[in-house]
PDB file of C-alpha atoms in Angstrom:
ATOM      1  CA  UNK A 164       8.025  19.789 -12.704  1.00 69.00           C
ATOM      2  CA  UNK A 165       7.441  23.240 -11.235  1.00 78.00           C
ATOM      3  CA  UNK A 166       7.184  23.770  -7.439  1.00 79.00           C
ATOM      4  CA  UNK A 167       3.389  24.185  -7.454  1.00 81.00           C
ATOM      5  CA  UNK A 168       2.881  20.862  -9.226  1.00 83.00           C
ATOM      6  CA  UNK A 169       5.357  19.142  -6.900  1.00 86.00           C
ATOM      7  CA  UNK A 170       3.543  20.485  -3.830  1.00 88.00           C
ATOM      8  CA  UNK A 171       0.258  19.224  -5.266  1.00 87.00           C
ATOM      9  CA  UNK A 172       1.935  15.858  -5.830  1.00 88.00           C
ATOM     10  CA  UNK A 173       3.143  15.774  -2.204  1.00 90.00           C
ATOM     11  CA  UNK A 174      -0.378  16.543  -0.981  1.00 89.00           C
ATOM     12  CA  UNK A 175      -1.844  13.790  -3.175  1.00 87.00           C
ATOM     13  CA  UNK A 176       0.823  11.321  -2.033  1.00 90.00           C
ATOM     14  CA  UNK A 177       0.217  12.126   1.632  1.00 89.00           C
ATOM     15  CA  UNK A 178      -3.566  11.766   1.430  1.00 86.00           C
ATOM     16  CA  UNK A 179      -3.272   8.536  -0.567  1.00 85.00           C
ATOM     17  CA  UNK A 180      -0.686   7.119   1.850  1.00 88.00           C
ATOM     18  CA  UNK A 181      -2.242   8.083   5.186  1.00 87.00           C
ATOM     19  CA  UNK A 182      -5.819   6.997   4.466  1.00 83.00           C
ATOM     20  CA  UNK A 183      -6.940   3.478   5.442  1.00 80.00           C
ATOM     21  CA  UNK A 184      -5.991   0.703   3.073  1.00 85.00           C
ATOM     22  CA  UNK A 185      -4.492  -2.792   3.154  1.00 87.00           C
ATOM     23  CA  UNK A 186      -0.992  -1.629   4.142  1.00 92.00           C
ATOM     24  CA  UNK A 187      -2.105   0.695   6.926  1.00 91.00           C
ATOM     25  CA  UNK A 188      -4.610  -1.725   8.432  1.00 88.00           C
ATOM     26  CA  UNK A 189      -1.968  -4.466   8.495  1.00 91.00           C
ATOM     27  CA  UNK A 190       0.509  -2.079  10.121  1.00 93.00           C
ATOM     28  CA  UNK A 191      -2.049  -1.149  12.779  1.00 91.00           C
ATOM     29  CA  UNK A 192      -2.624  -4.826  13.549  1.00 89.00           C
ATOM     30  CA  UNK A 193       1.114  -5.556  13.479  1.00 91.00           C
ATOM     31  CA  UNK A 194       1.826  -2.690  15.878  1.00 91.00           C
ATOM     32  CA  UNK A 195      -0.669  -4.174  18.327  1.00 88.00           C
ATOM     33  CA  UNK A 196       0.477  -7.765  17.995  1.00 87.00           C
ATOM     34  CA  UNK A 197       4.247  -7.376  17.535  1.00 89.00           C
ATOM     35  CA  UNK A 198       5.238  -3.856  18.611  1.00 89.00           C
ATOM     36  CA  UNK A 199       6.876  -1.018  16.681  1.00 92.00           C
ATOM     37  CA  UNK A 200      10.398  -2.321  16.136  1.00 92.00           C
ATOM     38  CA  UNK A 201       9.364  -5.820  15.084  1.00 92.00           C
ATOM     39  CA  UNK A 202       7.055  -4.099  12.578  1.00 94.00           C
ATOM     40  CA  UNK A 203       9.898  -1.902  11.260  1.00 95.00           C
ATOM     41  CA  UNK A 204      10.969  -4.314   8.447  1.00 95.00           C
ATOM     42  CA  UNK A 205       7.313  -4.398   7.351  1.00 95.00           C
ATOM     43  CA  UNK A 206       7.306  -0.577   7.109  1.00 95.00           C
ATOM     44  CA  UNK A 207      10.575  -0.557   5.154  1.00 94.00           C
ATOM     45  CA  UNK A 208       9.232  -3.195   2.786  1.00 94.00           C
ATOM     46  CA  UNK A 209       6.165  -1.099   2.016  1.00 95.00           C
ATOM     47  CA  UNK A 210       8.304   1.943   1.201  1.00 93.00           C
ATOM     48  CA  UNK A 211      10.781   0.008  -0.930  1.00 93.00           C
ATOM     49  CA  UNK A 212       8.254  -2.147  -2.727  1.00 94.00           C
ATOM     50  CA  UNK A 213       5.932   0.725  -3.578  1.00 94.00           C
ATOM     51  CA  UNK A 214       8.825   2.859  -4.844  1.00 94.00           C
ATOM     52  CA  UNK A 215       9.811   0.050  -7.236  1.00 94.00           C
ATOM     53  CA  UNK A 216       6.182  -0.357  -8.321  1.00 93.00           C
ATOM     54  CA  UNK A 217       5.918   3.377  -9.085  1.00 93.00           C
ATOM     55  CA  UNK A 218       9.090   3.283 -11.177  1.00 93.00           C
ATOM     56  CA  UNK A 219       7.898   0.188 -13.035  1.00 91.00           C
ATOM     57  CA  UNK A 220       4.507   1.753 -13.832  1.00 89.00           C
ATOM     58  CA  UNK A 221       6.129   5.016 -14.888  1.00 87.00           C
ATOM     59  CA  UNK A 222       8.576   3.288 -17.189  1.00 87.00           C
ATOM     60  CA  UNK A 223       5.983   1.234 -19.042  1.00 81.00           C
ATOM     61  CA  UNK A 224       4.309  -1.453 -16.899  1.00 72.00           C
ATOM     62  CA  UNK A 225       1.017   0.473 -16.721  1.00 63.00           C
ATOM     63  CA  UNK A 226       0.828   0.631 -20.498  1.00 66.00           C
ATOM     64  CA  UNK A 227       1.693  -3.084 -20.711  1.00 69.00           C
ATOM     65  CA  UNK A 228      -1.229  -4.007 -18.448  1.00 64.00           C
ATOM     66  CA  UNK A 229      -3.559  -1.865 -20.562  1.00 65.00           C
ATOM     67  CA  UNK A 230      -2.334  -3.623 -23.700  1.00 71.00           C
ATOM     68  CA  UNK A 231      -2.776  -7.130 -22.217  1.00 69.00           C
ATOM     69  CA  UNK A 232      -6.040  -7.206 -20.190  1.00 72.00           C
ATOM     70  CA  UNK A 233      -5.735 -10.936 -19.230  1.00 78.00           C
ATOM     71  CA  UNK A 234      -2.486 -10.135 -17.420  1.00 70.00           C
ATOM     72  CA  UNK A 235      -4.215  -7.313 -15.543  1.00 64.00           C
ATOM     73  CA  UNK A 236      -7.125  -9.596 -14.587  1.00 73.00           C
ATOM     74  CA  UNK A 237      -4.745 -12.313 -13.346  1.00 76.00           C
ATOM     75  CA  UNK A 238      -2.887  -9.753 -11.235  1.00 68.00           C
ATOM     76  CA  UNK A 239      -6.144  -8.491  -9.705  1.00 71.00           C
ATOM     77  CA  UNK A 240      -7.316 -12.019  -8.883  1.00 75.00           C
ATOM     78  CA  UNK A 241      -3.986 -12.963  -7.314  1.00 75.00           C
ATOM     79  CA  UNK A 242      -3.921  -9.745  -5.308  1.00 70.00           C
ATOM     80  CA  UNK A 243      -7.489 -10.176  -4.086  1.00 74.00           C
ATOM     81  CA  UNK A 244      -6.894 -13.780  -3.055  1.00 80.00           C
ATOM     82  CA  UNK A 245      -3.700 -12.952  -1.170  1.00 75.00           C
ATOM     83  CA  UNK A 246      -5.325  -9.989   0.561  1.00 76.00           C
ATOM     84  CA  UNK A 247      -8.176 -12.214   1.751  1.00 83.00           C
ATOM     85  CA  UNK A 248      -5.619 -14.732   3.038  1.00 81.00           C
ATOM     86  CA  UNK A 249      -3.863 -11.999   5.027  1.00 78.00           C
ATOM     87  CA  UNK A 250      -7.221 -10.815   6.364  1.00 80.00           C
ATOM     88  CA  UNK A 251      -7.981 -14.340   7.573  1.00 86.00           C
ATOM     89  CA  UNK A 252      -4.561 -14.603   9.265  1.00 79.00           C
ATOM     90  CA  UNK A 253      -5.098 -11.347  11.147  1.00 78.00           C
ATOM     91  CA  UNK A 254      -8.677 -12.215  12.109  1.00 82.00           C
ATOM     92  CA  UNK A 255      -7.624 -15.575  13.578  1.00 82.00           C
ATOM     93  CA  UNK A 256      -4.715 -14.218  15.657  1.00 75.00           C
ATOM     94  CA  UNK A 257      -5.624 -14.629  19.331  1.00 68.00           C
ATOM     95  CA  UNK A 258      -2.561 -13.512  21.273  1.00 72.00           C
ATOM     96  CA  UNK A 259       0.202 -10.940  21.102  1.00 67.00           C
ATOM     97  CA  UNK A 260       3.538 -12.307  20.023  1.00 62.00           C
ATOM     98  CA  UNK A 261       6.637 -11.737  22.119  1.00 59.00           C
ATOM     99  CA  UNK A 262       8.880 -13.535  19.647  1.00 56.00           C
ATOM    100  CA  UNK A 263       8.565 -16.917  21.356  1.00 55.00           C
ATOM    101  CA  UNK A 264       5.706 -18.449  19.386  1.00 56.00           C
ATOM    102  CA  UNK A 265       5.151 -19.264  15.763  1.00 62.00           C
ATOM    103  CA  UNK A 266       3.597 -15.913  14.898  1.00 75.00           C
ATOM    104  CA  UNK A 267       5.810 -13.289  13.319  1.00 84.00           C
ATOM    105  CA  UNK A 268       5.348  -9.955  11.583  1.00 89.00           C
ATOM    106  CA  UNK A 269       5.643  -9.562   7.835  1.00 91.00           C
ATOM    107  CA  UNK A 270       9.253  -9.441   6.626  1.00 94.00           C
ATOM    108  CA  UNK A 271      10.810  -6.757   4.404  1.00 95.00           C
ATOM    109  CA  UNK A 272      10.685  -8.986   1.320  1.00 95.00           C
ATOM    110  CA  UNK A 273       7.098 -10.091   1.979  1.00 93.00           C
ATOM    111  CA  UNK A 274       5.912  -6.500   2.475  1.00 94.00           C
ATOM    112  CA  UNK A 275       7.746  -5.330  -0.652  1.00 94.00           C
ATOM    113  CA  UNK A 276       6.319  -8.187  -2.724  1.00 92.00           C
ATOM    114  CA  UNK A 277       2.805  -7.496  -1.420  1.00 91.00           C
ATOM    115  CA  UNK A 278       2.829  -4.069  -3.071  1.00 92.00           C
ATOM    116  CA  UNK A 279       2.784  -5.777  -6.466  1.00 89.00           C
ATOM    117  CA  UNK A 280      -0.517  -7.503  -5.684  1.00 84.00           C
ATOM    118  CA  UNK A 281      -1.989  -4.736  -3.523  1.00 86.00           C
ATOM    119  CA  UNK A 282      -5.009  -3.278  -5.383  1.00 82.00           C
ATOM    120  CA  UNK A 283      -4.768   0.128  -3.675  1.00 83.00           C
ATOM    121  CA  UNK A 284      -1.058   0.393  -4.505  1.00 87.00           C
ATOM    122  CA  UNK A 285      -1.811  -0.153  -8.211  1.00 86.00           C
ATOM    123  CA  UNK A 286      -4.578   2.451  -8.175  1.00 82.00           C
ATOM    124  CA  UNK A 287      -2.259   4.973  -6.497  1.00 86.00           C
ATOM    125  CA  UNK A 288       0.683   4.238  -8.797  1.00 88.00           C
ATOM    126  CA  UNK A 289      -1.217   4.396 -12.086  1.00 84.00           C
ATOM    127  CA  UNK A 290      -3.163   7.498 -11.042  1.00 83.00           C
ATOM    128  CA  UNK A 291      -0.024   9.346  -9.910  1.00 86.00           C
ATOM    129  CA  UNK A 292       1.906   8.522 -13.064  1.00 85.00           C
ATOM    130  CA  UNK A 293      -1.012   9.454 -15.318  1.00 81.00           C
ATOM    131  CA  UNK A 294      -1.538  12.852 -13.678  1.00 82.00           C
ATOM    132  CA  UNK A 295       1.859  14.093 -12.530  1.00 84.00           C
ATOM    133  CA  UNK A 296       4.400  12.897 -15.103  1.00 81.00           C
ATOM    134  CA  UNK A 297       5.593  15.271 -17.817  1.00 79.00           C
ATOM    135  CA  UNK A 298       6.096  13.968 -21.405  1.00 76.00           C
ATOM    136  CA  UNK A 299       8.728  16.661 -21.945  1.00 78.00           C
ATOM    137  CA  UNK A 300      10.846  15.353 -19.064  1.00 82.00           C
ATOM    138  CA  UNK A 301       9.776  11.724 -18.717  1.00 80.00           C
ATOM    139  CA  UNK A 302      12.670  10.255 -16.740  1.00 85.00           C
ATOM    140  CA  UNK A 303      12.946  13.118 -14.252  1.00 88.00           C
ATOM    141  CA  UNK A 304       9.195  13.363 -13.636  1.00 87.00           C
ATOM    142  CA  UNK A 305       8.820   9.621 -13.000  1.00 90.00           C
ATOM    143  CA  UNK A 306      11.701   9.719 -10.507  1.00 92.00           C
ATOM    144  CA  UNK A 307      10.194  12.787  -8.789  1.00 92.00           C
ATOM    145  CA  UNK A 308       6.821  11.041  -8.390  1.00 92.00           C
ATOM    146  CA  UNK A 309       8.537   8.018  -6.841  1.00 93.00           C
ATOM    147  CA  UNK A 310      10.621  10.282  -4.587  1.00 93.00           C
ATOM    148  CA  UNK A 311       7.552  12.225  -3.427  1.00 92.00           C
ATOM    149  CA  UNK A 312       5.725   9.061  -2.392  1.00 93.00           C
ATOM    150  CA  UNK A 313       8.811   7.685  -0.647  1.00 91.00           C
ATOM    151  CA  UNK A 314       9.197  10.975   1.238  1.00 90.00           C
ATOM    152  CA  UNK A 315       5.662  10.961   2.654  1.00 91.00           C
ATOM    153  CA  UNK A 316       5.459   7.196   3.053  1.00 89.00           C
ATOM    154  CA  UNK A 317       7.567   7.027   6.210  1.00 85.00           C
ATOM    155  CA  UNK A 318       5.488   9.342   8.410  1.00 89.00           C
ATOM    156  CA  UNK A 319       2.317   7.687   7.103  1.00 90.00           C
ATOM    157  CA  UNK A 320       3.252   4.073   7.793  1.00 91.00           C
ATOM    158  CA  UNK A 321       4.950   4.860  11.106  1.00 92.00           C
ATOM    159  CA  UNK A 322       1.803   6.676  12.255  1.00 91.00           C
ATOM    160  CA  UNK A 323      -0.343   3.586  11.756  1.00 92.00           C
ATOM    161  CA  UNK A 324       2.184   1.281  13.419  1.00 93.00           C
ATOM    162  CA  UNK A 325       2.452   3.790  16.265  1.00 92.00           C
ATOM    163  CA  UNK A 326      -1.316   3.779  16.716  1.00 90.00           C
ATOM    164  CA  UNK A 327      -1.100   0.023  17.097  1.00 89.00           C
ATOM    165  CA  UNK A 328       1.572   0.300  19.774  1.00 90.00           C
ATOM    166  CA  UNK A 329      -0.561   2.844  21.669  1.00 89.00           C
ATOM    167  CA  UNK A 330      -3.456   0.377  21.664  1.00 87.00           C
ATOM    168  CA  UNK A 331      -1.325  -2.528  22.843  1.00 82.00           C
ATOM    169  CA  UNK A 332      -1.886  -2.049  26.575  1.00 80.00           C
ATOM    170  CA  UNK A 333      -5.651  -1.637  26.124  1.00 82.00           C
ATOM    171  CA  UNK A 334      -5.747  -4.788  24.009  1.00 79.00           C
ATOM    172  CA  UNK A 335      -3.704  -6.860  26.443  1.00 77.00           C
ATOM    173  CA  UNK A 336      -7.029  -8.378  27.487  1.00 79.00           C
ATOM    174  CA  UNK A 337      -7.455 -11.507  25.290  1.00 80.00           C
ATOM    175  CA  UNK A 338     -11.137 -10.831  24.620  1.00 83.00           C
ATOM    176  CA  UNK A 339     -10.441  -7.293  23.410  1.00 80.00           C
ATOM    177  CA  UNK A 340      -7.532  -8.492  21.288  1.00 80.00           C
ATOM    178  CA  UNK A 341      -9.680 -11.188  19.718  1.00 83.00           C
ATOM    179  CA  UNK A 342     -12.373  -8.750  18.602  1.00 84.00           C
ATOM    180  CA  UNK A 343      -9.823  -6.158  17.490  1.00 82.00           C
ATOM    181  CA  UNK A 344      -8.100  -8.675  15.217  1.00 80.00           C
ATOM    182  CA  UNK A 345     -11.433  -9.878  13.867  1.00 86.00           C
ATOM    183  CA  UNK A 346     -12.406  -6.260  13.125  1.00 85.00           C
ATOM    184  CA  UNK A 347      -9.053  -5.606  11.407  1.00 79.00           C
ATOM    185  CA  UNK A 348      -9.413  -8.762   9.326  1.00 80.00           C
ATOM    186  CA  UNK A 349     -12.933  -7.799   8.226  1.00 84.00           C
ATOM    187  CA  UNK A 350     -11.876  -4.221   7.411  1.00 80.00           C
ATOM    188  CA  UNK A 351      -8.897  -5.491   5.442  1.00 74.00           C
ATOM    189  CA  UNK A 352     -11.174  -7.750   3.404  1.00 79.00           C
ATOM    190  CA  UNK A 353     -13.583  -4.858   2.836  1.00 77.00           C
ATOM    191  CA  UNK A 354     -10.813  -2.745   1.300  1.00 72.00           C
ATOM    192  CA  UNK A 355     -11.328  -4.911  -1.771  1.00 70.00           C
ATOM    193  CA  UNK A 356     -14.738  -3.282  -2.227  1.00 67.00           C
ATOM    194  CA  UNK A 357     -13.195   0.208  -2.286  1.00 61.00           C
ATOM    195  CA  UNK A 358     -10.474  -0.945  -4.647  1.00 57.00           C
ATOM    196  CA  UNK A 359     -13.068  -2.392  -7.006  1.00 58.00           C
ATOM    197  CA  UNK A 360     -14.880   0.965  -6.989  1.00 56.00           C
ATOM    198  CA  UNK A 361     -11.604   2.685  -7.919  1.00 51.00           C
ATOM    199  CA  UNK A 362     -10.745   0.101 -10.563  1.00 53.00           C
ATOM    200  CA  UNK A 363     -12.607   1.786 -13.419  1.00 51.00           C
ATOM    201  CA  UNK A 364     -10.619   4.973 -12.928  1.00 47.00           C
ATOM    202  CA  UNK A 365      -7.412   2.977 -12.634  1.00 53.00           C
ATOM    203  CA  UNK A 366      -8.096   1.218 -15.946  1.00 53.00           C
ATOM    204  CA  UNK A 367      -8.965   4.526 -17.612  1.00 53.00           C
ATOM    205  CA  UNK A 368      -5.674   6.008 -16.411  1.00 50.00           C
ATOM    206  CA  UNK A 369      -3.740   2.970 -17.631  1.00 50.00           C
ATOM    207  CA  UNK A 370      -5.437   3.279 -21.011  1.00 51.00           C
ATOM    208  CA  UNK A 371      -4.401   6.919 -21.096  1.00 52.00           C
ATOM    209  CA  UNK A 372      -0.792   5.906 -20.551  1.00 52.00           C
ATOM    210  CA  UNK A 373      -1.019   3.399 -23.383  1.00 50.00           C
ATOM    211  CA  UNK A 374      -2.693   5.810 -25.823  1.00 48.00           C
ATOM    212  CA  UNK A 375       0.053   8.329 -25.280  1.00 50.00           C
ATOM    213  CA  UNK A 376       2.414   6.006 -27.269  1.00 40.00           C
ATOM    214  CA  UNK A 377       4.907   6.328 -24.417  1.00 45.00           C
ATOM    215  CA  UNK A 378       4.660   5.503 -20.721  1.00 42.00           C
ATOM    216  CA  UNK A 379       4.776   9.137 -19.669  1.00 41.00           C
ATOM    217  CA  UNK A 380       1.675  10.497 -21.417  1.00 40.00           C
ATOM    218  CA  UNK A 381      -0.239  13.031 -19.334  1.00 40.00           C
ATOM    219  CA  UNK A 382      -4.007  12.651 -18.928  1.00 40.00           C
TER     220      UNK A 382
END
C-alpha cells in the first residue's frame, strides 16, 4: 500500500469513525451519565472489537456472509433488535450514575461484542476491505486497514465521550437530563434508518469480495 493510498485510508477511517452512529451516540450519553473514566472501558471495547471485526472481514467473513444470505439476514435482525434495546435503555435513564445505583456503563466485553451486531460497523468494515485491500499483498493490506482504523478510533471515540462530560453540568437538572436521554435514545434508534440506506452498498461490496475468489479482492 503506497503512502497516498494509506493517507486516503486514514481520511476515510477518520470520517467514518467521527460521524454520528450507534457507538458515538452511546459514548455521548455515557459521558453525560457516567463520566469519562467510567466510560473508558466502553471506548476500549469499541476499538478492540472493531479491530477484530475488520480482521475477520478481511480474512474471509465478508465473503462468507455474501455466500450465505440467511446468516447475513439473521445478523442484521439481531443487531437491529439489540440496538433498539440499547436505545430504550438510554431513553429511560432518568438520573446520572455516581456508581452507587444499579446503572452502569457498558463494559469492555459488551462494547467489543456490540461491534459484531452494529450495522454501521459492518458497513464500514466491508467497505474498507473492499476498497483498500490489495490482492497482491493480502495479509499486509488487511492488517494496515485494521491498524489505520485503530489509530483514528481513539481520538474519535474520546471526542464523543468528552462532549458528554462537557454537557454533564448543564444536564445536572433532571428535566434536561430526561429529555437529553430521550433524544439520544431516539437518535440511536434512527441510526438504523441510515444503516438500511447503506445496506445495499454494503451487500454489493461483500459480493465483490466473494466474486474475487479470495477475501482480498479489490472492487
